[in-house]
Amino acid sequence: MSTVRAIYPGTFDPLTNGHLDLIARGAKIVDHLVVAILRNSEKGEPLFTVPERAEMIAEATRSFGNVSVITFDGLLVECARSHGCRAVLRGIRAISDYEYEFQMAMMNRKLDPALETLFMLPAEKYTYVSSRLIKGVFRLGGDVETLVPPLVMERLRTKMLNSAG
Ligand code: PNS
């Protein structure tokens, strides 16, 4: 019987409960899910280093048993191929995500017609959550405790203390 491996790529700076919700949903329908952190993101100066982000994701997903964490540079399709993944998992929170996701999915299909993109919806309570908003609100002293895993919350506090100190 063939097994299905999927790849869930992103910047994850940092992992949110929305990401984690999607990982949980994805891990239920595929045999193995590879969470892939893009190393050379064009999103500007990150808050967390790539190893820090990888550690947080590995710790938060340890209990799933069928999730692994990698980092990558270059084309996603190449990374998917080299890890034996035949599908890309992406979350769509709202219609506003759709255009960007559609373009990426179509470009990935152009680059590798055998690679399918699976879209899943996160729990309703996380539809407005993004890493960018989490960082912005936390920097301004807002409460984001229910929107990120506890281990991410801890690291956010440590970062804040270190940068203040
Ligand atoms: O969730 P994010 O941070 O917007 O994720 C974006 C990501 C990492 C999925 C995307 O930037 C990506 O796949 N980059 C790798 C480069 C690539 O393959 N580009 C062609 C597809 S558009």
CSV table of N, CA and C and ligand atoms in Angstrom, one decimal:
chain,number,residue,atom,x,y,z
A,1,MET,N,0.8,-1.2,0.0
A,1,MET,CA,0.0,0.0,0.0
A,1,MET,C,0.9,1.2,0.0
A,2,SER,N,0.5,2.3,-0.8
A,2,SER,CA,1.4,3.5,-0.8
A,2,SER,C,1.1,4.4,0.4
A,3,THR,N,2.1,5.1,0.8
A,3,THR,CA,1.9,6.0,1.9
A,3,THR,C,1.9,7.4,1.3
A,4,VAL,N,1.2,8.3,2.0
A,4,VAL,CA,1.2,9.7,1.5
A,4,VAL,C,1.9,10.6,2.4
A,5,ARG,N,3.0,11.2,1.9
A,5,ARG,CA,3.7,12.2,2.6
A,5,ARG,C,3.4,13.6,2.1
A,6,ALA,N,3.1,14.6,2.9
A,6,ALA,CA,2.8,15.9,2.5
A,6,ALA,C,3.8,16.9,3.2
A,7,ILE,N,4.0,18.0,2.5
A,7,ILE,CA,4.9,19.1,3.1
A,7,ILE,C,4.1,20.3,3.4
A,8,TYR,N,4.3,20.9,4.6
A,8,TYR,CA,3.6,22.1,5.0
A,8,TYR,C,4.7,23.2,5.2
A,9,PRO,N,4.8,24.0,4.1
A,9,PRO,CA,5.9,25.0,4.1
A,9,PRO,C,5.4,26.3,4.7
A,10,GLY,N,6.4,27.1,5.2
A,10,GLY,CA,6.1,28.4,5.7
A,10,GLY,C,7.2,29.1,6.4
A,11,THR,N,7.0,30.3,6.9
A,11,THR,CA,8.1,31.0,7.6
A,11,THR,C,8.0,30.7,9.1
A,12,PHE,N,6.9,30.6,9.6
A,12,PHE,CA,6.6,30.2,11.0
A,12,PHE,C,7.4,31.0,12.0
A,13,ASP,N,7.3,32.3,11.9
A,13,ASP,CA,8.1,33.2,12.8
A,13,ASP,C,7.1,34.1,13.7
A,14,PRO,N,6.6,33.5,14.7
A,14,PRO,CA,6.8,32.1,15.2
A,14,PRO,C,5.5,31.2,14.8
A,15,LEU,N,5.6,30.0,15.3
A,15,LEU,CA,4.5,29.0,15.1
A,15,LEU,C,3.3,29.6,15.9
A,16,THR,N,2.1,29.6,15.4
A,16,THR,CA,0.9,30.0,16.1
A,16,THR,C,0.0,28.8,16.3
A,17,ASN,N,-1.1,29.1,17.1
A,17,ASN,CA,-2.0,28.0,17.3
A,17,ASN,C,-2.8,27.7,16.0
A,18,GLY,N,-2.8,28.7,15.1
A,18,GLY,CA,-3.5,28.4,13.8
A,18,GLY,C,-2.6,27.4,13.0
A,19,HIS,N,-1.3,27.6,13.0
A,19,HIS,CA,-0.4,26.7,12.3
A,19,HIS,C,-0.6,25.3,12.9
A,20,LEU,N,-0.6,25.3,14.3
A,20,LEU,CA,-0.6,24.0,15.0
A,20,LEU,C,-1.9,23.2,14.7
A,21,ASP,N,-3.0,24.0,14.6
A,21,ASP,CA,-4.3,23.4,14.3
A,21,ASP,C,-4.3,22.8,12.9
A,22,LEU,N,-3.6,23.5,12.0
A,22,LEU,CA,-3.6,23.0,10.6
A,22,LEU,C,-2.7,21.7,10.6
A,23,ILE,N,-1.6,21.7,11.3
A,23,ILE,CA,-0.7,20.6,11.4
A,23,ILE,C,-1.4,19.4,11.9
A,24,ALA,N,-2.2,19.6,13.0
A,24,ALA,CA,-3.0,18.5,13.5
A,24,ALA,C,-4.0,17.9,12.5
A,25,ARG,N,-4.7,18.8,11.8
A,25,ARG,CA,-5.6,18.4,10.8
A,25,ARG,C,-4.9,17.6,9.7
A,26,GLY,N,-3.8,18.2,9.2
A,26,GLY,CA,-3.0,17.5,8.1
A,26,GLY,C,-2.5,16.2,8.5
A,27,ALA,N,-2.0,16.1,9.8
A,27,ALA,CA,-1.3,14.9,10.2
A,27,ALA,C,-2.4,13.7,10.4
A,28,LYS,N,-3.6,14.1,10.5
A,28,LYS,CA,-4.7,13.1,10.6
A,28,LYS,C,-5.0,12.5,9.2
A,29,ILE,N,-4.8,13.2,8.1
A,29,ILE,CA,-5.2,12.7,6.8
A,29,ILE,C,-4.0,12.2,5.9
A,30,VAL,N,-2.8,12.5,6.4
A,30,VAL,CA,-1.6,11.9,5.6
A,30,VAL,C,-0.8,11.0,6.5
A,31,ASP,N,0.0,10.2,5.9
A,31,ASP,CA,0.8,9.3,6.7
A,31,ASP,C,1.9,10.0,7.4
A,32,HIS,N,2.5,10.9,6.7
A,32,HIS,CA,3.6,11.7,7.3
A,32,HIS,C,3.6,13.2,6.8
A,33,LEU,N,3.7,14.1,7.7
A,33,LEU,CA,3.7,15.5,7.4
A,33,LEU,C,5.1,16.1,7.7
A,34,VAL,N,5.7,16.7,6.7
A,34,VAL,CA,7.0,17.4,6.9
A,34,VAL,C,6.7,18.9,7.0
A,35,VAL,N,7.0,19.5,8.1
A,35,VAL,CA,6.9,20.9,8.3
A,35,VAL,C,8.2,21.5,7.8
A,36,ALA,N,8.1,22.4,6.8
A,36,ALA,CA,9.3,22.9,6.2
A,36,ALA,C,9.5,24.4,6.4
A,37,ILE,N,10.5,24.8,7.1
A,37,ILE,CA,10.7,26.3,7.3
A,37,ILE,C,11.6,26.9,6.2
A,38,LEU,N,11.1,27.9,5.6
A,38,LEU,CA,11.9,28.6,4.6
A,38,LEU,C,13.0,29.4,5.2
A,39,ARG,N,14.3,29.1,4.8
A,39,ARG,CA,15.4,29.8,5.5
A,39,ARG,C,15.6,31.2,5.0
A,40,ASN,N,15.4,31.4,3.7
A,40,ASN,CA,15.7,32.8,3.1
A,40,ASN,C,14.5,33.5,2.8
A,41,SER,N,13.6,33.7,3.8
A,41,SER,CA,12.3,34.4,3.6
A,41,SER,C,12.6,35.9,3.2
A,42,GLU,N,11.7,36.4,2.3
A,42,GLU,CA,11.8,37.8,1.9
A,42,GLU,C,10.9,38.7,2.8
A,43,LYS,N,10.5,38.1,4.0
A,43,LYS,CA,9.6,38.9,4.8
A,43,LYS,C,10.2,39.9,5.7
A,44,GLY,N,11.5,40.1,5.5
A,44,GLY,CA,12.2,41.1,6.4
A,44,GLY,C,12.9,40.4,7.6
A,45,GLU,N,13.4,41.2,8.5
A,45,GLU,CA,14.2,40.7,9.6
A,45,GLU,C,13.3,39.8,10.5
A,46,PRO,N,13.6,38.5,10.7
A,46,PRO,CA,12.8,37.7,11.5
A,46,PRO,C,13.0,37.9,13.0
A,47,LEU,N,12.0,37.6,13.8
A,47,LEU,CA,12.2,37.7,15.3
A,47,LEU,C,13.0,36.5,15.8
A,48,PHE,N,12.6,35.3,15.3
A,48,PHE,CA,13.3,34.1,15.8
A,48,PHE,C,14.2,33.6,14.7
A,49,THR,N,15.4,33.0,15.1
A,49,THR,CA,16.3,32.4,14.1
A,49,THR,C,15.6,31.1,13.6
A,50,VAL,N,16.1,30.6,12.5
A,50,VAL,CA,15.5,29.4,11.9
A,50,VAL,C,15.7,28.2,12.9
A,51,PRO,N,16.9,28.0,13.6
A,51,PRO,CA,16.9,26.9,14.5
A,51,PRO,C,16.0,27.1,15.7
A,52,GLU,N,15.7,28.3,16.1
A,52,GLU,CA,14.8,28.5,17.2
A,52,GLU,C,13.4,28.1,16.8
A,53,ARG,N,13.0,28.5,15.5
A,53,ARG,CA,11.7,28.2,15.0
A,53,ARG,C,11.5,26.7,14.9
A,54,ALA,N,12.6,26.0,14.4
A,54,ALA,CA,12.6,24.6,14.2
A,54,ALA,C,12.4,23.9,15.5
A,55,GLU,N,13.1,24.3,16.5
A,55,GLU,CA,13.0,23.7,17.9
A,55,GLU,C,11.6,23.8,18.4
A,56,MET,N,11.0,25.0,18.3
A,56,MET,CA,9.6,25.3,18.8
A,56,MET,C,8.6,24.3,18.1
A,57,ILE,N,8.8,24.2,16.8
A,57,ILE,CA,7.8,23.4,16.0
A,57,ILE,C,8.0,21.9,16.4
A,58,ALA,N,9.3,21.5,16.5
A,58,ALA,CA,9.5,20.1,16.9
A,58,ALA,C,8.9,19.8,18.2
A,59,GLU,N,9.1,20.7,19.2
A,59,GLU,CA,8.6,20.4,20.5
A,59,GLU,C,7.1,20.4,20.5
A,60,ALA,N,6.5,21.4,19.8
A,60,ALA,CA,5.0,21.5,19.8
A,60,ALA,C,4.3,20.3,19.1
A,61,THR,N,5.1,19.6,18.2
A,61,THR,CA,4.4,18.6,17.4
A,61,THR,C,4.9,17.2,17.8
A,62,ARG,N,5.7,17.1,18.8
A,62,ARG,CA,6.3,15.8,19.2
A,62,ARG,C,5.3,14.7,19.4
A,63,SER,N,4.2,15.1,20.0
A,63,SER,CA,3.2,14.1,20.4
A,63,SER,C,2.4,13.6,19.2
A,64,PHE,N,2.5,14.2,18.1
A,64,PHE,CA,1.8,13.7,16.9
A,64,PHE,C,2.4,12.4,16.4
A,65,GLY,N,3.7,12.2,16.5
A,65,GLY,CA,4.3,11.0,16.1
A,65,GLY,C,4.6,10.9,14.6
A,66,ASN,N,3.8,11.6,13.7
A,66,ASN,CA,4.1,11.5,12.3
A,66,ASN,C,4.4,12.8,11.6
A,67,VAL,N,5.0,13.7,12.4
A,67,VAL,CA,5.3,15.0,11.9
A,67,VAL,C,6.8,15.2,12.1
A,68,SER,N,7.5,15.7,11.0
A,68,SER,CA,8.9,16.0,11.2
A,68,SER,C,9.2,17.5,10.7
A,69,VAL,N,10.3,18.0,11.1
A,69,VAL,CA,10.6,19.4,10.8
A,69,VAL,C,11.9,19.5,10.1
A,70,ILE,N,11.9,20.3,9.0
A,70,ILE,CA,13.1,20.5,8.2
A,70,ILE,C,13.2,22.0,7.9
A,71,THR,N,14.3,22.4,7.3
A,71,THR,CA,14.4,23.8,6.8
A,71,THR,C,14.8,23.7,5.3
A,72,PHE,N,14.5,24.7,4.6
A,72,PHE,CA,14.9,24.6,3.2
A,72,PHE,C,15.1,26.0,2.6
A,73,ASP,N,15.8,25.9,1.5
A,73,ASP,CA,16.2,27.1,0.7
A,73,ASP,C,15.8,26.8,-0.8
A,74,GLY,N,15.5,27.8,-1.6
A,74,GLY,CA,15.2,27.5,-3.0
A,74,GLY,C,13.8,27.1,-3.2
A,75,LEU,N,13.6,26.3,-4.3
A,75,LEU,CA,12.2,26.0,-4.7
A,75,LEU,C,11.6,25.0,-3.8
A,76,LEU,N,10.3,25.2,-3.4
A,76,LEU,CA,9.5,24.3,-2.6
A,76,LEU,C,9.4,22.9,-3.4
A,77,VAL,N,9.1,23.0,-4.7
A,77,VAL,CA,8.9,21.8,-5.4
A,77,VAL,C,10.1,20.8,-5.3
A,78,GLU,N,11.3,21.4,-5.3
A,78,GLU,CA,12.5,20.6,-5.2
A,78,GLU,C,12.6,20.0,-3.9
A,79,CYS,N,12.3,20.8,-2.8
A,79,CYS,CA,12.3,20.3,-1.5
A,79,CYS,C,11.3,19.2,-1.3
A,80,ALA,N,10.1,19.4,-1.8
A,80,ALA,CA,9.1,18.3,-1.7
A,80,ALA,C,9.5,17.0,-2.4
A,81,ARG,N,10.1,17.2,-3.5
A,81,ARG,CA,10.6,16.0,-4.3
A,81,ARG,C,11.6,15.3,-3.5
A,82,SER,N,12.6,16.0,-3.0
A,82,SER,CA,13.7,15.4,-2.3
A,82,SER,C,13.3,14.7,-1.0
A,83,HIS,N,12.1,15.1,-0.4
A,83,HIS,CA,11.6,14.5,0.8
A,83,HIS,C,10.5,13.5,0.5
A,84,GLY,N,10.3,13.2,-0.8
A,84,GLY,CA,9.3,12.2,-1.1
A,84,GLY,C,7.8,12.6,-0.9
A,85,CYS,N,7.6,13.9,-0.9
A,85,CYS,CA,6.2,14.4,-0.6
A,85,CYS,C,5.5,14.6,-1.9
A,86,ARG,N,4.3,14.1,-2.0
A,86,ARG,CA,3.5,14.3,-3.2
A,86,ARG,C,2.4,15.4,-3.1
A,87,ALA,N,2.3,16.0,-1.9
A,87,ALA,CA,1.3,17.1,-1.8
A,87,ALA,C,1.9,18.2,-0.9
A,88,VAL,N,1.4,19.4,-1.1
A,88,VAL,CA,1.8,20.5,-0.3
A,88,VAL,C,0.5,20.9,0.5
A,89,LEU,N,0.7,21.1,1.8
A,89,LEU,CA,-0.5,21.5,2.6
A,89,LEU,C,-0.4,23.0,2.9
A,90,ARG,N,-1.5,23.7,2.7
A,90,ARG,CA,-1.5,25.1,3.0
A,90,ARG,C,-2.9,25.4,3.6
A,91,GLY,N,-2.9,26.4,4.5
A,91,GLY,CA,-4.1,26.8,5.2
A,91,GLY,C,-4.7,28.0,4.5
A,92,ILE,N,-6.0,28.1,4.5
A,92,ILE,CA,-6.6,29.3,4.0
A,92,ILE,C,-7.5,29.8,5.1
A,93,ARG,N,-7.2,31.0,5.6
A,93,ARG,CA,-8.0,31.5,6.7
A,93,ARG,C,-9.2,32.3,6.2
A,94,ALA,N,-9.0,33.1,5.2
A,94,ALA,CA,-10.1,33.9,4.7
A,94,ALA,C,-9.9,34.1,3.2
A,95,ILE,N,-10.9,34.7,2.6
A,95,ILE,CA,-10.9,34.9,1.1
A,95,ILE,C,-9.6,35.7,0.7
A,96,SER,N,-9.2,36.6,1.6
A,96,SER,CA,-8.0,37.4,1.3
A,96,SER,C,-6.8,36.6,1.1
A,97,ASP,N,-6.7,35.4,1.7
A,97,ASP,CA,-5.5,34.5,1.5
A,97,ASP,C,-5.6,33.8,0.2
A,98,TYR,N,-6.8,33.8,-0.4
A,98,TYR,CA,-7.0,32.9,-1.6
A,98,TYR,C,-6.1,33.2,-2.8
A,99,GLU,N,-6.0,34.5,-3.1
A,99,GLU,CA,-5.3,34.9,-4.3
A,99,GLU,C,-3.8,34.5,-4.3
A,100,TYR,N,-3.2,34.8,-3.2
A,100,TYR,CA,-1.8,34.5,-3.0
A,100,TYR,C,-1.6,33.0,-3.0
A,101,GLU,N,-2.5,32.3,-2.3
A,101,GLU,CA,-2.4,30.8,-2.3
A,101,GLU,C,-2.6,30.2,-3.7
A,102,PHE,N,-3.6,30.8,-4.4
A,102,PHE,CA,-3.9,30.3,-5.7
A,102,PHE,C,-2.7,30.4,-6.6
A,103,GLN,N,-2.1,31.6,-6.6
A,103,GLN,CA,-0.9,31.9,-7.4
A,103,GLN,C,0.2,30.9,-7.1
A,104,MET,N,0.5,30.7,-5.8
A,104,MET,CA,1.6,29.8,-5.4
A,104,MET,C,1.3,28.4,-5.9
A,105,ALA,N,0.0,28.0,-5.7
A,105,ALA,CA,-0.3,26.6,-6.0
A,105,ALA,C,-0.2,26.4,-7.5
A,106,MET,N,-0.6,27.4,-8.3
A,106,MET,CA,-0.5,27.2,-9.8
A,106,MET,C,0.9,27.3,-10.2
A,107,MET,N,1.7,28.1,-9.6
A,107,MET,CA,3.1,28.2,-10.0
A,107,MET,C,3.8,26.9,-9.6
A,108,ASN,N,3.5,26.3,-8.5
A,108,ASN,CA,4.1,25.0,-8.1
A,108,ASN,C,3.6,23.9,-9.0
A,109,ARG,N,2.4,24.0,-9.5
A,109,ARG,CA,1.9,23.0,-10.4
A,109,ARG,C,2.6,23.1,-11.8
A,110,LYS,N,2.9,24.3,-12.2
A,110,LYS,CA,3.6,24.6,-13.4
A,110,LYS,C,5.0,24.0,-13.3
A,111,LEU,N,5.6,24.2,-12.1
A,111,LEU,CA,7.0,23.7,-11.9
A,111,LEU,C,7.0,22.2,-11.7
A,112,ASP,N,6.0,21.6,-11.1
A,112,ASP,CA,5.9,20.1,-10.9
A,112,ASP,C,4.5,19.7,-11.0
A,113,PRO,N,4.0,19.3,-12.2
A,113,PRO,CA,2.6,18.9,-12.3
A,113,PRO,C,2.2,17.7,-11.4
A,114,ALA,N,3.1,17.0,-10.9
A,114,ALA,CA,2.8,15.8,-10.1
A,114,ALA,C,2.5,16.2,-8.7
A,115,LEU,N,2.9,17.4,-8.3
A,115,LEU,CA,2.7,17.8,-6.9
A,115,LEU,C,1.4,18.5,-6.7
A,116,GLU,N,0.5,17.9,-5.8
A,116,GLU,CA,-0.8,18.5,-5.6
A,116,GLU,C,-0.7,19.4,-4.4
A,117,THR,N,-1.6,20.4,-4.4
A,117,THR,CA,-1.7,21.3,-3.2
A,117,THR,C,-3.0,21.0,-2.5
A,118,LEU,N,-3.0,20.8,-1.2
A,118,LEU,CA,-4.2,20.5,-0.4
A,118,LEU,C,-4.4,21.8,0.4
A,119,PHE,N,-5.6,22.3,0.4
A,119,PHE,CA,-5.9,23.5,1.2
A,119,PHE,C,-6.8,23.0,2.4
A,120,MET,N,-6.5,23.4,3.6
A,120,MET,CA,-7.4,23.1,4.7
A,120,MET,C,-7.7,24.4,5.5
A,121,LEU,N,-8.8,24.3,6.2
A,121,LEU,CA,-9.3,25.5,6.9
A,121,LEU,C,-8.9,25.3,8.4
A,122,PRO,N,-8.3,26.3,9.0
A,122,PRO,CA,-8.0,26.2,10.5
A,122,PRO,C,-9.3,26.4,11.2
A,123,ALA,N,-9.3,26.0,12.5
A,123,ALA,CA,-10.5,26.3,13.4
A,123,ALA,C,-10.9,27.8,13.3
A,124,GLU,N,-12.2,28.0,13.3
A,124,GLU,CA,-12.7,29.3,13.2
A,124,GLU,C,-12.1,30.3,14.1
A,125,LYS,N,-11.8,29.9,15.4
A,125,LYS,CA,-11.2,30.8,16.4
A,125,LYS,C,-9.8,31.3,16.0
A,126,TYR,N,-9.2,30.7,15.0
A,126,TYR,CA,-7.8,31.1,14.6
A,126,TYR,C,-7.8,31.8,13.2
A,127,THR,N,-9.0,32.1,12.7
A,127,THR,CA,-9.0,32.6,11.3
A,127,THR,C,-8.3,34.0,11.2
A,128,TYR,N,-8.2,34.7,12.3
A,128,TYR,CA,-7.6,36.1,12.2
A,128,TYR,C,-6.1,36.1,12.7
A,129,VAL,N,-5.6,34.9,13.0
A,129,VAL,CA,-4.3,34.8,13.7
A,129,VAL,C,-3.2,34.7,12.6
A,130,SER,N,-2.2,35.6,12.7
A,130,SER,CA,-1.0,35.4,11.9
A,130,SER,C,0.2,35.7,12.7
A,131,SER,N,1.4,35.2,12.3
A,131,SER,CA,2.6,35.4,13.0
A,131,SER,C,2.9,36.9,13.1
A,132,ARG,N,2.6,37.6,12.0
A,132,ARG,CA,2.9,39.0,11.9
A,132,ARG,C,2.1,39.8,13.0
A,133,LEU,N,0.8,39.4,13.1
A,133,LEU,CA,0.0,40.1,14.1
A,133,LEU,C,0.4,39.8,15.5
A,134,ILE,N,0.7,38.5,15.7
A,134,ILE,CA,1.2,38.0,17.1
A,134,ILE,C,2.4,38.9,17.5
A,135,LYS,N,3.4,39.0,16.6
A,135,LYS,CA,4.6,39.8,17.0
A,135,LYS,C,4.2,41.2,17.3
A,136,GLY,N,3.4,41.8,16.4
A,136,GLY,CA,3.1,43.2,16.6
A,136,GLY,C,2.3,43.5,17.9
A,137,VAL,N,1.3,42.7,18.2
A,137,VAL,CA,0.5,42.9,19.4
A,137,VAL,C,1.4,42.6,20.6
A,138,PHE,N,2.2,41.5,20.6
A,138,PHE,CA,3.0,41.2,21.7
A,138,PHE,C,4.0,42.3,22.0
A,139,ARG,N,4.6,42.9,21.0
A,139,ARG,CA,5.6,44.0,21.2
A,139,ARG,C,4.9,45.2,21.9
A,140,LEU,N,3.6,45.4,21.6
A,140,LEU,CA,2.9,46.5,22.2
A,140,LEU,C,2.3,46.2,23.5
A,141,GLY,N,2.6,45.0,24.1
A,141,GLY,CA,2.1,44.6,25.4
A,141,GLY,C,0.8,44.0,25.4
A,142,GLY,N,0.3,43.6,24.2
A,142,GLY,CA,-1.1,42.9,24.2
A,142,GLY,C,-1.0,41.4,24.5
A,143,ASP,N,-2.1,40.9,24.9
A,143,ASP,CA,-2.2,39.5,25.4
A,143,ASP,C,-2.4,38.6,24.2
A,144,VAL,N,-1.4,37.7,23.9
A,144,VAL,CA,-1.6,36.8,22.8
A,144,VAL,C,-1.5,35.3,23.3
A,145,GLU,N,-1.6,35.2,24.6
A,145,GLU,CA,-1.4,33.9,25.3
A,145,GLU,C,-2.3,32.7,24.7
A,146,THR,N,-3.5,33.0,24.3
A,146,THR,CA,-4.4,31.9,23.8
A,146,THR,C,-4.2,31.7,22.3
A,147,LEU,N,-3.3,32.4,21.7
A,147,LEU,CA,-3.1,32.3,20.3
A,147,LEU,C,-1.8,31.6,19.8
A,148,VAL,N,-1.0,31.3,20.8
A,148,VAL,CA,0.3,30.6,20.5
A,148,VAL,C,0.5,29.5,21.5
A,149,PRO,N,1.2,28.4,21.1
A,149,PRO,CA,1.5,27.3,22.1
A,149,PRO,C,2.3,27.9,23.3
A,150,PRO,N,2.1,27.3,24.5
A,150,PRO,CA,2.8,27.8,25.7
A,150,PRO,C,4.3,28.0,25.5
A,151,LEU,N,4.9,27.1,24.8
A,151,LEU,CA,6.4,27.1,24.7
A,151,LEU,C,6.8,28.3,23.8
A,152,VAL,N,5.9,28.7,22.9
A,152,VAL,CA,6.2,29.9,22.0
A,152,VAL,C,6.0,31.2,22.9
A,153,MET,N,5.0,31.1,23.7
A,153,MET,CA,4.7,32.3,24.6
A,153,MET,C,5.9,32.5,25.5
A,154,GLU,N,6.5,31.4,26.0
A,154,GLU,CA,7.7,31.6,26.9
A,154,GLU,C,8.8,32.2,26.1
A,155,ARG,N,9.0,31.7,24.9
A,155,ARG,CA,10.2,32.3,24.1
A,155,ARG,C,9.9,33.7,23.7
A,156,LEU,N,8.7,34.1,23.5
A,156,LEU,CA,8.4,35.5,23.2
A,156,LEU,C,8.7,36.4,24.3
A,157,ARG,N,8.4,35.9,25.6
A,157,ARG,CA,8.7,36.7,26.8
A,157,ARG,C,10.2,36.8,26.9
A,158,THR,N,10.9,35.7,26.7
A,158,THR,CA,12.4,35.7,26.9
A,158,THR,C,13.0,36.7,25.8
A,159,LYS,N,12.5,36.7,24.6
A,159,LYS,CA,13.1,37.6,23.6
A,159,LYS,C,12.9,39.0,24.0
A,160,MET,N,11.7,39.3,24.5
A,160,MET,CA,11.3,40.6,24.9
A,160,MET,C,12.2,41.1,26.0
A,161,LEU,N,12.4,40.3,27.0
A,161,LEU,CA,13.3,40.6,28.1
A,161,LEU,C,14.7,40.9,27.7
A,162,ASN,N,15.2,40.0,26.8
A,162,ASN,CA,16.6,40.1,26.3
A,162,ASN,C,16.7,41.4,25.4
A,163,SER,N,15.7,41.7,24.6
A,163,SER,CA,15.9,42.9,23.8
A,163,SER,C,15.7,44.2,24.6
A,164,ALA,N,15.0,44.0,25.8
A,164,ALA,CA,14.9,45.2,26.6
A,164,ALA,C,16.1,45.5,27.5
A,165,GLY,N,16.8,44.3,27.7
A,165,GLY,CA,17.9,44.4,28.6
A,165,GLY,C,19.2,44.9,28.2
B,1,PNS,O1,3.3,31.1,5.0
B,1,PNS,P1,4.3,31.8,4.3
B,1,PNS,O2,5.4,32.4,5.2
B,1,PNS,O3,3.7,32.9,3.4
B,1,PNS,O4,5.0,30.8,3.3
B,1,PNS,C1,5.5,31.1,2.0
B,1,PNS,C2,6.2,29.9,1.4
B,1,PNS,C3,7.4,29.5,2.2
B,1,PNS,C4,5.3,28.7,1.2
B,1,PNS,C5,6.7,30.3,-0.1
B,1,PNS,O5,7.4,31.6,0.0
B,1,PNS,C6,7.6,29.3,-0.7
B,1,PNS,O6,7.2,28.2,-1.0
B,1,PNS,N1,8.9,29.7,-1.0
B,1,PNS,C7,9.9,28.9,-1.6
B,1,PNS,C8,10.2,29.5,-3.0
B,1,PNS,C9,9.4,28.9,-4.1
B,1,PNS,O7,9.2,27.7,-4.3
B,1,PNS,N2,8.7,29.8,-4.9
B,1,PNS,C10,7.9,29.3,-6.0
B,1,PNS,C11,6.4,29.1,-5.5
B,1,PNS,S1,5.5,30.5,-5.6
